[in-house]
PDB file of N, CA and C in Angstrom:
ATOM      1  N   GLY M  28     -79.787 -12.474   0.957  1.00 76.00           N
ATOM      2  CA  GLY M  28     -80.782 -11.912  -0.003  1.00 76.00           C
ATOM      3  C   GLY M  28     -81.811 -10.759   0.344  1.00 76.00           C
ATOM      4  N   THR M  29     -81.898 -10.527   1.740  1.00 89.00           N
ATOM      5  CA  THR M  29     -83.114 -10.030   1.905  1.00 89.00           C
ATOM      6  C   THR M  29     -83.129  -8.560   1.311  1.00 89.00           C
ATOM      7  N   PRO M  30     -83.712  -7.486   1.114  1.00 92.00           N
ATOM      8  CA  PRO M  30     -84.234  -6.237   0.964  1.00 92.00           C
ATOM      9  C   PRO M  30     -82.905  -5.146   1.795  1.00 92.00           C
ATOM     10  N   PRO M  31     -83.055  -5.523   2.869  1.00 94.00           N
ATOM     11  CA  PRO M  31     -81.959  -4.485   3.632  1.00 94.00           C
ATOM     12  C   PRO M  31     -80.628  -4.894   3.199  1.00 94.00           C
ATOM     13  N   PHE M  32     -80.497  -6.457   3.464  1.00 93.00           N
ATOM     14  CA  PHE M  32     -79.140  -6.627   2.762  1.00 93.00           C
ATOM     15  C   PHE M  32     -78.481  -6.275   1.539  1.00 93.00           C
ATOM     16  N   HIS M  33     -79.072  -6.185   0.641  1.00 89.00           N
ATOM     17  CA  HIS M  33     -79.121  -5.355  -0.701  1.00 89.00           C
ATOM     18  C   HIS M  33     -78.500  -4.060  -0.270  1.00 89.00           C
ATOM     19  N   ARG M  34     -80.045  -3.342   0.175  1.00 93.00           N
ATOM     20  CA  ARG M  34     -79.418  -1.872   0.286  1.00 93.00           C
ATOM     21  C   ARG M  34     -78.059  -1.877   1.043  1.00 93.00           C
ATOM     22  N   LEU M  35     -77.664  -2.651   2.334  1.00 95.00           N
ATOM     23  CA  LEU M  35     -76.630  -2.341   2.797  1.00 95.00           C
ATOM     24  C   LEU M  35     -75.040  -2.631   1.874  1.00 95.00           C
ATOM     25  N   VAL M  36     -75.514  -3.847   1.100  1.00 93.00           N
ATOM     26  CA  VAL M  36     -74.318  -3.869  -0.095  1.00 93.00           C
ATOM     27  C   VAL M  36     -73.442  -2.912  -0.553  1.00 93.00           C
ATOM     28  N   GLY M  37     -75.219  -2.484  -1.244  1.00 91.00           N
ATOM     29  CA  GLY M  37     -75.210  -1.483  -2.151  1.00 91.00           C
ATOM     30  C   GLY M  37     -74.800  -0.026  -2.082  1.00 91.00           C
ATOM     31  N   ASP M  38     -75.024   0.287  -0.458  1.00 95.00           N
ATOM     32  CA  ASP M  38     -74.707   1.419   0.192  1.00 95.00           C
ATOM     33  C   ASP M  38     -72.984   1.790   0.744  1.00 95.00           C
ATOM     34  N   PHE M  39     -72.398   0.181   1.052  1.00 95.00           N
ATOM     35  CA  PHE M  39     -71.201  -0.118   1.356  1.00 95.00           C
ATOM     36  C   PHE M  39     -70.225   0.581  -0.301  1.00 95.00           C
ATOM     37  N   ARG M  40     -70.707  -0.909  -1.560  1.00 94.00           N
ATOM     38  CA  ARG M  40     -69.755  -0.006  -2.398  1.00 94.00           C
ATOM     39  C   ARG M  40     -70.126   0.946  -3.193  1.00 94.00           C
ATOM     40  N   ARG M  41     -71.300   2.023  -2.633  1.00 96.00           N
ATOM     41  CA  ARG M  41     -71.058   3.347  -3.420  1.00 96.00           C
ATOM     42  C   ARG M  41     -69.932   3.576  -2.590  1.00 96.00           C
ATOM     43  N   ARG M  42     -70.135   3.825  -1.245  1.00 97.00           N
ATOM     44  CA  ARG M  42     -69.603   4.929  -0.304  1.00 97.00           C
ATOM     45  C   ARG M  42     -67.917   4.608  -0.659  1.00 97.00           C
ATOM     46  N   ILE M  43     -67.537   3.097  -0.788  1.00 96.00           N
ATOM     47  CA  ILE M  43     -65.984   2.629  -1.275  1.00 96.00           C
ATOM     48  C   ILE M  43     -65.604   3.387  -2.352  1.00 96.00           C
ATOM     49  N   LEU M  44     -66.282   3.250  -3.396  1.00 96.00           N
ATOM     50  CA  LEU M  44     -66.156   4.356  -4.735  1.00 96.00           C
ATOM     51  C   LEU M  44     -65.888   5.521  -4.422  1.00 96.00           C
ATOM     52  N   GLU M  45     -66.979   6.250  -3.771  1.00 97.00           N
ATOM     53  CA  GLU M  45     -66.724   7.267  -3.254  1.00 97.00           C
ATOM     54  C   GLU M  45     -65.548   7.973  -2.482  1.00 97.00           C
ATOM     55  N   GLU M  46     -64.972   6.967  -1.731  1.00 96.00           N
ATOM     56  CA  GLU M  46     -63.649   7.716  -1.265  1.00 96.00           C
ATOM     57  C   GLU M  46     -62.543   7.659  -2.136  1.00 96.00           C
ATOM     58  N   VAL M  47     -62.619   6.404  -2.867  1.00 96.00           N
ATOM     59  CA  VAL M  47     -61.071   5.879  -3.473  1.00 96.00           C
ATOM     60  C   VAL M  47     -61.676   7.152  -4.848  1.00 96.00           C
ATOM     61  N   ALA M  48     -62.670   7.453  -5.300  1.00 96.00           N
ATOM     62  CA  ALA M  48     -62.626   8.855  -6.356  1.00 96.00           C
ATOM     63  C   ALA M  48     -62.629   9.758  -5.693  1.00 96.00           C
ATOM     64  N   ALA M  49     -62.290  10.325  -4.286  1.00 96.00           N
ATOM     65  CA  ALA M  49     -61.853  11.045  -3.686  1.00 96.00           C
ATOM     66  C   ALA M  49     -60.508  11.340  -3.610  1.00 96.00           C
ATOM     67  N   SER M  50     -60.029  10.151  -3.541  1.00 96.00           N
ATOM     68  CA  SER M  50     -58.556  10.221  -2.963  1.00 96.00           C
ATOM     69  C   SER M  50     -57.591  10.240  -4.308  1.00 96.00           C
ATOM     70  N   ASP M  51     -56.139  10.807  -3.566  1.00 95.00           N
ATOM     71  CA  ASP M  51     -54.980  10.400  -5.008  1.00 95.00           C
ATOM     72  C   ASP M  51     -54.520   8.860  -5.218  1.00 95.00           C
ATOM     73  N   LEU M  52     -55.483   7.815  -5.029  1.00 94.00           N
ATOM     74  CA  LEU M  52     -55.256   6.801  -5.551  1.00 94.00           C
ATOM     75  C   LEU M  52     -55.134   6.570  -7.159  1.00 94.00           C
ATOM     76  N   PRO M  53     -54.297   6.035  -7.701  1.00 93.00           N
ATOM     77  CA  PRO M  53     -54.241   5.977  -9.040  1.00 93.00           C
ATOM     78  C   PRO M  53     -55.562   5.135  -9.638  1.00 93.00           C
ATOM     79  N   GLY M  54     -56.024   4.490  -8.954  1.00 91.00           N
ATOM     80  CA  GLY M  54     -57.007   3.912  -9.936  1.00 91.00           C
ATOM     81  C   GLY M  54     -57.375   2.515  -8.735  1.00 91.00           C
ATOM     82  N   LEU M  55     -58.391   1.689  -9.243  1.00 93.00           N
ATOM     83  CA  LEU M  55     -59.095   0.945  -8.432  1.00 93.00           C
ATOM     84  C   LEU M  55     -59.589  -0.352  -9.368  1.00 93.00           C
ATOM     85  N   ILE M  56     -59.413  -1.554  -8.768  1.00 94.00           N
ATOM     86  CA  ILE M  56     -60.107  -2.754  -9.759  1.00 94.00           C
ATOM     87  C   ILE M  56     -60.767  -3.207  -8.819  1.00 94.00           C
ATOM     88  N   PHE M  57     -62.450  -3.026  -9.427  1.00 91.00           N
ATOM     89  CA  PHE M  57     -63.270  -3.663  -8.826  1.00 91.00           C
ATOM     90  C   PHE M  57     -64.119  -4.487  -9.722  1.00 91.00           C
ATOM     91  N   THR M  58     -64.297  -6.111  -9.143  1.00 89.00           N
ATOM     92  CA  THR M  58     -65.171  -6.677  -9.586  1.00 89.00           C
ATOM     93  C   THR M  58     -66.765  -6.806  -9.288  1.00 89.00           C
ATOM     94  N   TYR M  59     -67.342  -7.581 -10.558  1.00 88.00           N
ATOM     95  CA  TYR M  59     -68.897  -7.362  -9.847  1.00 88.00           C
ATOM     96  C   TYR M  59     -69.305  -8.676 -11.322  1.00 88.00           C
ATOM     97  N   VAL M  60     -70.272  -9.418 -10.377  1.00 84.00           N
ATOM     98  CA  VAL M  60     -70.886 -10.262 -11.385  1.00 84.00           C
ATOM     99  C   VAL M  60     -72.018  -9.761 -12.258  1.00 84.00           C
ATOM    100  N   TRP M  61     -71.874  -9.241 -13.624  1.00 86.00           N
ATOM    101  CA  TRP M  61     -72.688  -8.464 -13.679  1.00 86.00           C
ATOM    102  C   TRP M  61     -73.904  -9.377 -15.085  1.00 86.00           C
ATOM    103  N   ALA M  62     -74.950  -9.482 -14.817  1.00 84.00           N
ATOM    104  CA  ALA M  62     -76.110 -10.143 -15.457  1.00 84.00           C
ATOM    105  C   ALA M  62     -76.061  -8.848 -16.421  1.00 84.00           C
ATOM    106  N   PHE M  63     -75.799  -8.930 -17.596  1.00 85.00           N
ATOM    107  CA  PHE M  63     -75.880  -8.173 -19.176  1.00 85.00           C
ATOM    108  C   PHE M  63     -77.510  -8.035 -19.084  1.00 85.00           C
ATOM    109  N   ASP M  64     -78.302  -8.452 -19.188  1.00 85.00           N
ATOM    110  CA  ASP M  64     -79.557  -8.756 -19.558  1.00 85.00           C
ATOM    111  C   ASP M  64     -80.173  -8.138 -18.286  1.00 85.00           C
ATOM    112  N   ASP M  65     -80.343  -7.558 -16.932  1.00 89.00           N
ATOM    113  CA  ASP M  65     -80.568  -6.979 -16.184  1.00 89.00           C
ATOM    114  C   ASP M  65     -80.433  -5.515 -16.204  1.00 89.00           C
ATOM    115  N   PRO M  66     -81.308  -4.853 -16.438  1.00 93.00           N
ATOM    116  CA  PRO M  66     -81.215  -3.329 -15.925  1.00 93.00           C
ATOM    117  C   PRO M  66     -81.431  -2.990 -15.253  1.00 93.00           C
ATOM    118  N   ARG M  67     -81.742  -3.260 -14.018  1.00 91.00           N
ATOM    119  CA  ARG M  67     -81.145  -3.246 -12.704  1.00 91.00           C
ATOM    120  C   ARG M  67     -79.499  -3.225 -12.149  1.00 91.00           C
ATOM    121  N   ASP M  68     -78.806  -3.974 -13.033  1.00 91.00           N
ATOM    122  CA  ASP M  68     -77.094  -4.642 -12.958  1.00 91.00           C
ATOM    123  C   ASP M  68     -76.837  -3.077 -13.905  1.00 91.00           C
ATOM    124  N   GLU M  69     -77.348  -3.185 -14.896  1.00 94.00           N
ATOM    125  CA  GLU M  69     -76.958  -1.517 -16.050  1.00 94.00           C
ATOM    126  C   GLU M  69     -76.838  -0.380 -15.071  1.00 94.00           C
ATOM    127  N   ALA M  70     -78.022  -0.305 -14.195  1.00 95.00           N
ATOM    128  CA  ALA M  70     -78.317   0.603 -14.026  1.00 95.00           C
ATOM    129  C   ALA M  70     -76.909   1.048 -12.590  1.00 95.00           C
ATOM    130  N   ALA M  71     -77.268  -0.229 -11.880  1.00 93.00           N
ATOM    131  CA  ALA M  71     -75.811   0.146 -10.645  1.00 93.00           C
ATOM    132  C   ALA M  71     -74.477   0.446 -11.355  1.00 93.00           C
ATOM    133  N   VAL M  72     -74.274  -0.179 -12.022  1.00 95.00           N
ATOM    134  CA  VAL M  72     -72.775  -0.019 -13.036  1.00 95.00           C
ATOM    135  C   VAL M  72     -72.662   1.907 -13.457  1.00 95.00           C
ATOM    136  N   GLU M  73     -73.347   1.983 -14.057  1.00 96.00           N
ATOM    137  CA  GLU M  73     -73.522   3.408 -14.558  1.00 96.00           C
ATOM    138  C   GLU M  73     -73.614   4.257 -13.493  1.00 96.00           C
ATOM    139  N   GLU M  74     -74.152   3.557 -12.335  1.00 95.00           N
ATOM    140  CA  GLU M  74     -74.408   4.821 -11.114  1.00 95.00           C
ATOM    141  C   GLU M  74     -72.512   4.813 -10.842  1.00 95.00           C
ATOM    142  N   TRP M  75     -72.195   3.567 -10.395  1.00 96.00           N
ATOM    143  CA  TRP M  75     -70.892   3.875  -9.673  1.00 96.00           C
ATOM    144  C   TRP M  75     -69.672   4.471 -10.787  1.00 96.00           C
ATOM    145  N   ALA M  76     -70.168   3.864 -12.108  1.00 97.00           N
ATOM    146  CA  ALA M  76     -68.929   4.596 -13.312  1.00 97.00           C
ATOM    147  C   ALA M  76     -69.055   5.905 -12.804  1.00 97.00           C
ATOM    148  N   SER M  77     -70.568   6.479 -12.738  1.00 97.00           N
ATOM    149  CA  SER M  77     -70.732   8.185 -12.790  1.00 97.00           C
ATOM    150  C   SER M  77     -69.348   8.682 -12.028  1.00 97.00           C
ATOM    151  N   ILE M  78     -69.309   7.644 -10.888  1.00 97.00           N
ATOM    152  CA  ILE M  78     -69.002   8.664  -9.455  1.00 97.00           C
ATOM    153  C   ILE M  78     -67.753   9.232 -10.075  1.00 97.00           C
ATOM    154  N   PHE M  79     -66.505   8.228 -10.764  1.00 96.00           N
ATOM    155  CA  PHE M  79     -65.714   8.592 -11.369  1.00 96.00           C
ATOM    156  C   PHE M  79     -65.574   9.101 -12.554  1.00 96.00           C
ATOM    157  N   ARG M  80     -66.714   9.206 -13.514  1.00 97.00           N
ATOM    158  CA  ARG M  80     -66.659   9.864 -14.519  1.00 97.00           C
ATOM    159  C   ARG M  80     -66.921  11.497 -13.743  1.00 97.00           C
ATOM    160  N   THR M  81     -67.611  11.760 -13.217  1.00 96.00           N
ATOM    161  CA  THR M  81     -67.844  13.166 -12.679  1.00 96.00           C
ATOM    162  C   THR M  81     -67.137  14.018 -12.200  1.00 96.00           C
ATOM    163  N   ARG M  82     -65.868  12.820 -11.908  1.00 95.00           N
ATOM    164  CA  ARG M  82     -64.879  13.927 -11.286  1.00 95.00           C
ATOM    165  C   ARG M  82     -63.727  14.074 -12.099  1.00 95.00           C
ATOM    166  N   GLY M  83     -63.537  13.565 -13.162  1.00 93.00           N
ATOM    167  CA  GLY M  83     -62.767  13.671 -14.725  1.00 93.00           C
ATOM    168  C   GLY M  83     -62.024  12.228 -14.888  1.00 93.00           C
ATOM    169  N   GLY M  84     -62.240  11.157 -14.047  1.00 93.00           N
ATOM    170  CA  GLY M  84     -62.219   9.757 -14.107  1.00 93.00           C
ATOM    171  C   GLY M  84     -62.209   8.779 -15.265  1.00 93.00           C
ATOM    172  N   ARG M  85     -61.482   7.751 -15.702  1.00 94.00           N
ATOM    173  CA  ARG M  85     -61.787   7.316 -16.431  1.00 94.00           C
ATOM    174  C   ARG M  85     -61.997   6.084 -16.307  1.00 94.00           C
ATOM    175  N   VAL M  86     -63.218   5.755 -17.057  1.00 96.00           N
ATOM    176  CA  VAL M  86     -63.587   3.909 -16.355  1.00 96.00           C
ATOM    177  C   VAL M  86     -63.472   3.081 -17.292  1.00 96.00           C
ATOM    178  N   ALA M  87     -63.000   2.057 -17.436  1.00 95.00           N
ATOM    179  CA  ALA M  87     -62.782   0.871 -18.328  1.00 95.00           C
ATOM    180  C   ALA M  87     -63.477  -0.635 -17.811  1.00 95.00           C
ATOM    181  N   PHE M  88     -64.219  -1.012 -18.694  1.00 93.00           N
ATOM    182  CA  PHE M  88     -65.051  -2.251 -18.528  1.00 93.00           C
ATOM    183  C   PHE M  88     -64.256  -3.526 -18.865  1.00 93.00           C
ATOM    184  N   VAL M  89     -64.086  -4.746 -18.117  1.00 92.00           N
ATOM    185  CA  VAL M  89     -62.806  -5.782 -18.301  1.00 92.00           C
ATOM    186  C   VAL M  89     -64.042  -6.912 -18.251  1.00 92.00           C
ATOM    187  N   GLU M  90     -64.044  -8.116 -19.591  1.00 88.00           N
ATOM    188  CA  GLU M  90     -64.742  -9.380 -18.998  1.00 88.00           C
ATOM    189  C   GLU M  90     -64.174 -10.148 -18.842  1.00 88.00           C
ATOM    190  N   LEU M  91     -64.150 -10.786 -17.745  1.00 86.00           N
ATOM    191  CA  LEU M  91     -63.185 -12.070 -16.943  1.00 86.00           C
ATOM    192  C   LEU M  91     -63.463 -13.352 -17.400  1.00 86.00           C
ATOM    193  N   GLN M  92     -62.678 -14.204 -18.338  1.00 87.00           N
ATOM    194  CA  GLN M  92     -63.646 -15.573 -18.614  1.00 87.00           C
ATOM    195  C   GLN M  92     -62.390 -16.535 -18.032  1.00 87.00           C
ATOM    196  N   ALA M  93     -62.527 -17.753 -18.134  1.00 86.00           N
ATOM    197  CA  ALA M  93     -62.408 -18.712 -17.544  1.00 86.00           C
ATOM    198  C   ALA M  93     -63.102 -19.930 -18.241  1.00 86.00           C
ATOM    199  N   SER M  94     -61.953 -21.153 -18.504  1.00 88.00           N
ATOM    200  CA  SER M  94     -63.091 -22.270 -18.915  1.00 88.00           C
ATOM    201  C   SER M  94     -63.722 -23.129 -17.765  1.00 88.00           C
ATOM    202  N   GLN M  95     -64.743 -23.981 -18.136  1.00 86.00           N
ATOM    203  CA  GLN M  95     -65.504 -24.363 -17.156  1.00 86.00           C
ATOM    204  C   GLN M  95     -64.735 -25.180 -15.963  1.00 86.00           C
ATOM    205  N   ALA M  96     -63.382 -26.042 -16.673  1.00 90.00           N
ATOM    206  CA  ALA M  96     -62.980 -26.724 -16.092  1.00 90.00           C
ATOM    207  C   ALA M  96     -61.964 -26.196 -15.243  1.00 90.00           C
ATOM    208  N   GLU M  97     -61.475 -24.702 -15.564  1.00 91.00           N
ATOM    209  CA  GLU M  97     -60.490 -24.056 -14.242  1.00 91.00           C
ATOM    210  C   GLU M  97     -61.685 -23.356 -13.089  1.00 91.00           C
ATOM    211  N   ARG M  98     -62.922 -22.884 -13.530  1.00 86.00           N
ATOM    212  CA  ARG M  98     -64.023 -22.687 -12.235  1.00 86.00           C
ATOM    213  C   ARG M  98     -63.703 -23.729 -11.784  1.00 86.00           C
ATOM    214  N   LEU M  99     -64.125 -25.075 -12.136  1.00 88.00           N
ATOM    215  CA  LEU M  99     -64.423 -25.700 -11.083  1.00 88.00           C
ATOM    216  C   LEU M  99     -63.374 -26.231 -10.260  1.00 88.00           C
ATOM    217  N   ARG M 100     -61.979 -26.034 -10.961  1.00 91.00           N
ATOM    218  CA  ARG M 100     -60.810 -26.490  -9.925  1.00 91.00           C
ATOM    219  C   ARG M 100     -60.427 -25.109  -9.069  1.00 91.00           C
ATOM    220  N   ARG M 101     -61.068 -24.200  -9.180  1.00 87.00           N
ATOM    221  CA  ARG M 101     -61.023 -22.883  -8.679  1.00 87.00           C
ATOM    222  C   ARG M 101     -61.892 -22.978  -7.269  1.00 87.00           C
ATOM    223  N   ASN M 102     -63.019 -23.939  -7.467  1.00 86.00           N
ATOM    224  CA  ASN M 102     -64.037 -23.544  -6.884  1.00 86.00           C
ATOM    225  C   ASN M 102     -64.076 -24.321  -5.416  1.00 86.00           C
ATOM    226  N   GLU M 103     -63.268 -25.418  -5.563  1.00 88.00           N
ATOM    227  CA  GLU M 103     -62.356 -26.151  -4.602  1.00 88.00           C
ATOM    228  C   GLU M 103     -61.001 -25.776  -4.142  1.00 88.00           C
ATOM    229  N   THR M 104     -60.660 -24.195  -4.494  1.00 88.00           N
ATOM    230  CA  THR M 104     -59.084 -24.058  -3.685  1.00 88.00           C
ATOM    231  C   THR M 104     -59.557 -23.862  -1.918  1.00 88.00           C
ATOM    232  N   GLU M 105     -58.348 -23.979  -1.275  1.00 89.00           N
ATOM    233  CA  GLU M 105     -58.147 -23.809   0.133  1.00 89.00           C
ATOM    234  C   GLU M 105     -58.640 -22.531   0.184  1.00 89.00           C
ATOM    235  N   PHE M 106     -58.326 -21.244  -0.727  1.00 87.00           N
ATOM    236  CA  PHE M 106     -58.135 -19.793  -0.639  1.00 87.00           C
ATOM    237  C   PHE M 106     -60.430 -19.725  -0.687  1.00 87.00           C
ATOM    238  N   ARG M 107     -60.558 -20.359  -1.852  1.00 85.00           N
ATOM    239  CA  ARG M 107     -61.869 -19.862  -2.080  1.00 85.00           C
ATOM    240  C   ARG M 107     -63.174 -20.724  -1.086  1.00 85.00           C
ATOM    241  N   LEU M 108     -62.253 -21.476  -0.507  1.00 86.00           N
ATOM    242  CA  LEU M 108     -63.418 -21.958   0.479  1.00 86.00           C
ATOM    243  C   LEU M 108     -63.076 -21.089   2.066  1.00 86.00           C
ATOM    244  N   ALA M 109     -61.820 -20.933   1.865  1.00 87.00           N
ATOM    245  CA  ALA M 109     -61.846 -20.578   3.332  1.00 87.00           C
ATOM    246  C   ALA M 109     -62.176 -18.688   3.120  1.00 87.00           C
ATOM    247  N   GLU M 110     -62.273 -18.172   2.103  1.00 85.00           N
ATOM    248  CA  GLU M 110     -62.600 -16.796   1.949  1.00 85.00           C
ATOM    249  C   GLU M 110     -64.773 -16.757   1.609  1.00 85.00           C
ATOM    250  N   LYS M 111     -65.274 -18.192   1.181  1.00 85.00           N
ATOM    251  CA  LYS M 111     -66.510 -17.830   0.594  1.00 85.00           C
ATOM    252  C   LYS M 111     -67.100 -19.415   1.484  1.00 85.00           C
ATOM    253  N   PRO M 112     -67.364 -19.281   2.978  1.00 84.00           N
ATOM    254  CA  PRO M 112     -68.303 -20.335   3.364  1.00 84.00           C
ATOM    255  C   PRO M 112     -69.009 -21.174   2.752  1.00 84.00           C
ATOM    256  N   PHE M 113     -70.272 -19.882   1.586  1.00 81.00           N
ATOM    257  CA  PHE M 113     -71.289 -20.442   1.376  1.00 81.00           C
ATOM    258  C   PHE M 113     -70.727 -21.960   0.236  1.00 81.00           C
ATOM    259  N   LYS M 114     -69.420 -21.977   0.131  1.00 84.00           N
ATOM    260  CA  LYS M 114     -69.192 -22.847  -1.072  1.00 84.00           C
ATOM    261  C   LYS M 114     -68.515 -23.860  -0.278  1.00 84.00           C
ATOM    262  N   ARG M 115     -68.344 -24.328   0.537  1.00 87.00           N
ATOM    263  CA  ARG M 115     -68.073 -25.191   1.106  1.00 87.00           C
ATOM    264  C   ARG M 115     -68.989 -26.610   0.970  1.00 87.00           C
ATOM    265  N   ASP M 116     -70.073 -26.687   0.778  1.00 86.00           N
ATOM    266  CA  ASP M 116     -70.696 -27.578   0.481  1.00 86.00           C
ATOM    267  C   ASP M 116     -70.236 -27.981  -1.413  1.00 86.00           C
ATOM    268  N   LEU M 117     -69.330 -28.560  -1.153  1.00 89.00           N
ATOM    269  CA  LEU M 117     -68.709 -28.922  -2.406  1.00 89.00           C
ATOM    270  C   LEU M 117     -69.736 -29.491  -3.540  1.00 89.00           C
ATOM    271  N   GLU M 118     -70.550 -30.190  -3.473  1.00 89.00           N
ATOM    272  CA  GLU M 118     -71.594 -30.870  -4.170  1.00 89.00           C
ATOM    273  C   GLU M 118     -72.667 -30.050  -4.791  1.00 89.00           C
ATOM    274  N   GLN M 119     -73.075 -29.169  -3.969  1.00 90.00           N
ATOM    275  CA  GLN M 119     -73.897 -27.985  -4.125  1.00 90.00           C
ATOM    276  C   GLN M 119     -73.236 -27.210  -5.083  1.00 90.00           C
ATOM    277  N   SER M 120     -72.136 -26.526  -4.324  1.00 88.00           N
ATOM    278  CA  SER M 120     -71.185 -25.537  -5.327  1.00 88.00           C
ATOM    279  C   SER M 120     -71.310 -25.884  -6.668  1.00 88.00           C
ATOM    280  N   ARG M 121     -70.748 -27.291  -6.972  1.00 90.00           N
ATOM    281  CA  ARG M 121     -70.385 -27.853  -8.118  1.00 90.00           C
ATOM    282  C   ARG M 121     -71.546 -27.698  -8.966  1.00 90.00           C
ATOM    283  N   ARG M 122     -72.507 -28.293  -8.538  1.00 90.00           N
ATOM    284  CA  ARG M 122     -74.024 -28.537  -8.934  1.00 90.00           C
ATOM    285  C   ARG M 122     -74.170 -27.167  -9.599  1.00 90.00           C
ATOM    286  N   GLN M 123     -74.560 -26.212  -8.315  1.00 89.00           N
ATOM    287  CA  GLN M 123     -74.994 -24.770  -9.109  1.00 89.00           C
ATOM    288  C   GLN M 123     -73.993 -24.193 -10.542  1.00 89.00           C
ATOM    289  N   LEU M 124     -72.499 -24.452 -10.155  1.00 86.00           N
ATOM    290  CA  LEU M 124     -71.936 -23.459 -11.283  1.00 86.00           C
ATOM    291  C   LEU M 124     -72.391 -24.481 -12.470  1.00 86.00           C
ATOM    292  N   LEU M 125     -72.246 -25.759 -12.534  1.00 89.00           N
ATOM    293  CA  LEU M 125     -72.411 -26.157 -14.074  1.00 89.00           C
ATOM    294  C   LEU M 125     -74.206 -25.988 -14.208  1.00 89.00           C
ATOM    295  N   GLU M 126     -74.957 -25.766 -13.365  1.00 88.00           N
ATOM    296  CA  GLU M 126     -76.273 -25.265 -13.639  1.00 88.00           C
ATOM    297  C   GLU M 126     -76.453 -24.347 -14.696  1.00 88.00           C
ATOM    298  N   ILE M 127     -75.564 -23.159 -13.970  1.00 83.00           N
ATOM    299  CA  ILE M 127     -75.191 -21.184 -14.447  1.00 83.00           C
ATOM    300  C   ILE M 127     -74.553 -21.665 -15.704  1.00 83.00           C
ATOM    301  N   SER M 128     -73.587 -22.442 -16.217  1.00 83.00           N
ATOM    302  CA  SER M 128     -73.006 -22.907 -16.910  1.00 83.00           C
ATOM    303  C   SER M 128     -74.081 -23.324 -18.507  1.00 83.00           C
ATOM    304  N   ALA M 129     -74.500 -24.279 -17.929  1.00 85.00           N
ATOM    305  CA  ALA M 129     -75.927 -25.017 -18.833  1.00 85.00           C
ATOM    306  C   ALA M 129     -76.686 -23.994 -19.155  1.00 85.00           C
ATOM    307  N   GLU M 130     -77.445 -22.841 -18.185  1.00 83.00           N
ATOM    308  CA  GLU M 130     -78.164 -21.825 -18.658  1.00 83.00           C
ATOM    309  C   GLU M 130     -77.371 -20.549 -19.684  1.00 83.00           C
ATOM    310  N   LEU M 131     -76.276 -20.698 -19.138  1.00 77.00           N
ATOM    311  CA  LEU M 131     -75.499 -19.398 -19.869  1.00 77.00           C
ATOM    312  C   LEU M 131     -75.350 -19.840 -21.505  1.00 77.00           C
ATOM    313  N   GLN M 132     -74.987 -21.644 -21.757  1.00 78.00           N
ATOM    314  CA  GLN M 132     -74.812 -22.219 -22.900  1.00 78.00           C
ATOM    315  C   GLN M 132     -76.320 -22.215 -23.694  1.00 78.00           C
ATOM    316  N   ARG M 133     -77.496 -22.283 -22.946  1.00 79.00           N
ATOM    317  CA  ARG M 133     -78.841 -21.760 -23.853  1.00 79.00           C
ATOM    318  C   ARG M 133     -78.985 -20.928 -24.091  1.00 79.00           C
ATOM    319  N   GLN M 134     -78.717 -20.122 -23.402  1.00 76.00           N
ATOM    320  CA  GLN M 134     -78.580 -18.353 -23.601  1.00 76.00           C
ATOM    321  C   GLN M 134     -78.074 -18.121 -24.649  1.00 76.00           C
ATOM    322  N   VAL M 135     -77.045 -18.824 -24.899  1.00 72.00           N
ATOM    323  CA  VAL M 135     -76.102 -18.264 -26.316  1.00 72.00           C
ATOM    324  C   VAL M 135     -76.793 -18.967 -27.534  1.00 72.00           C
ATOM    325  N   ARG M 136     -77.194 -20.124 -27.120  1.00 76.00           N
ATOM    326  CA  ARG M 136     -77.374 -20.586 -28.283  1.00 76.00           C
ATOM    327  C   ARG M 136     -79.158 -19.925 -29.044  1.00 76.00           C
ATOM    328  N   ARG M 137     -79.809 -19.476 -28.238  1.00 74.00           N
ATOM    329  CA  ARG M 137     -80.755 -18.733 -28.268  1.00 74.00           C
ATOM    330  C   ARG M 137     -80.560 -17.405 -28.959  1.00 74.00           C
ATOM    331  N   THR M 138     -79.715 -16.500 -28.945  1.00 65.00           N
ATOM    332  CA  THR M 138     -79.075 -15.302 -29.341  1.00 65.00           C
ATOM    333  C   THR M 138     -79.022 -15.406 -30.737  1.00 65.00           C
ATOM    334  N   PRO M 139     -79.481 -14.398 -31.688  1.00 62.00           N
ATOM    335  CA  PRO M 139     -79.170 -14.988 -33.189  1.00 62.00           C
ATOM    336  C   PRO M 139     -78.061 -14.090 -33.380  1.00 62.00           C
TER     337      PRO M 139
END
């Protein structure tokens, strides 16, 4: 979570997208947890999309959704735990997922 970490991750993502955009690959599926109310996320996503648009590419945004029950189930799968070590504290990971869901519900109720 440090500034150097975020800078490196941003650079790494951008370089991957630049390489794909310059290649003859037919496309790319790129996932990102986008905080729609955060202008920094909007700017980052626009920057990444522009890498393709400036080369005449098409960009499509798709929002993936899953029920809370499904998210909780996936949160404890063998693959998830193998690939995401920070999820291995199952109690903490479950609590965090439930807290995020509760906050999202509060935000939805406040939206006119």
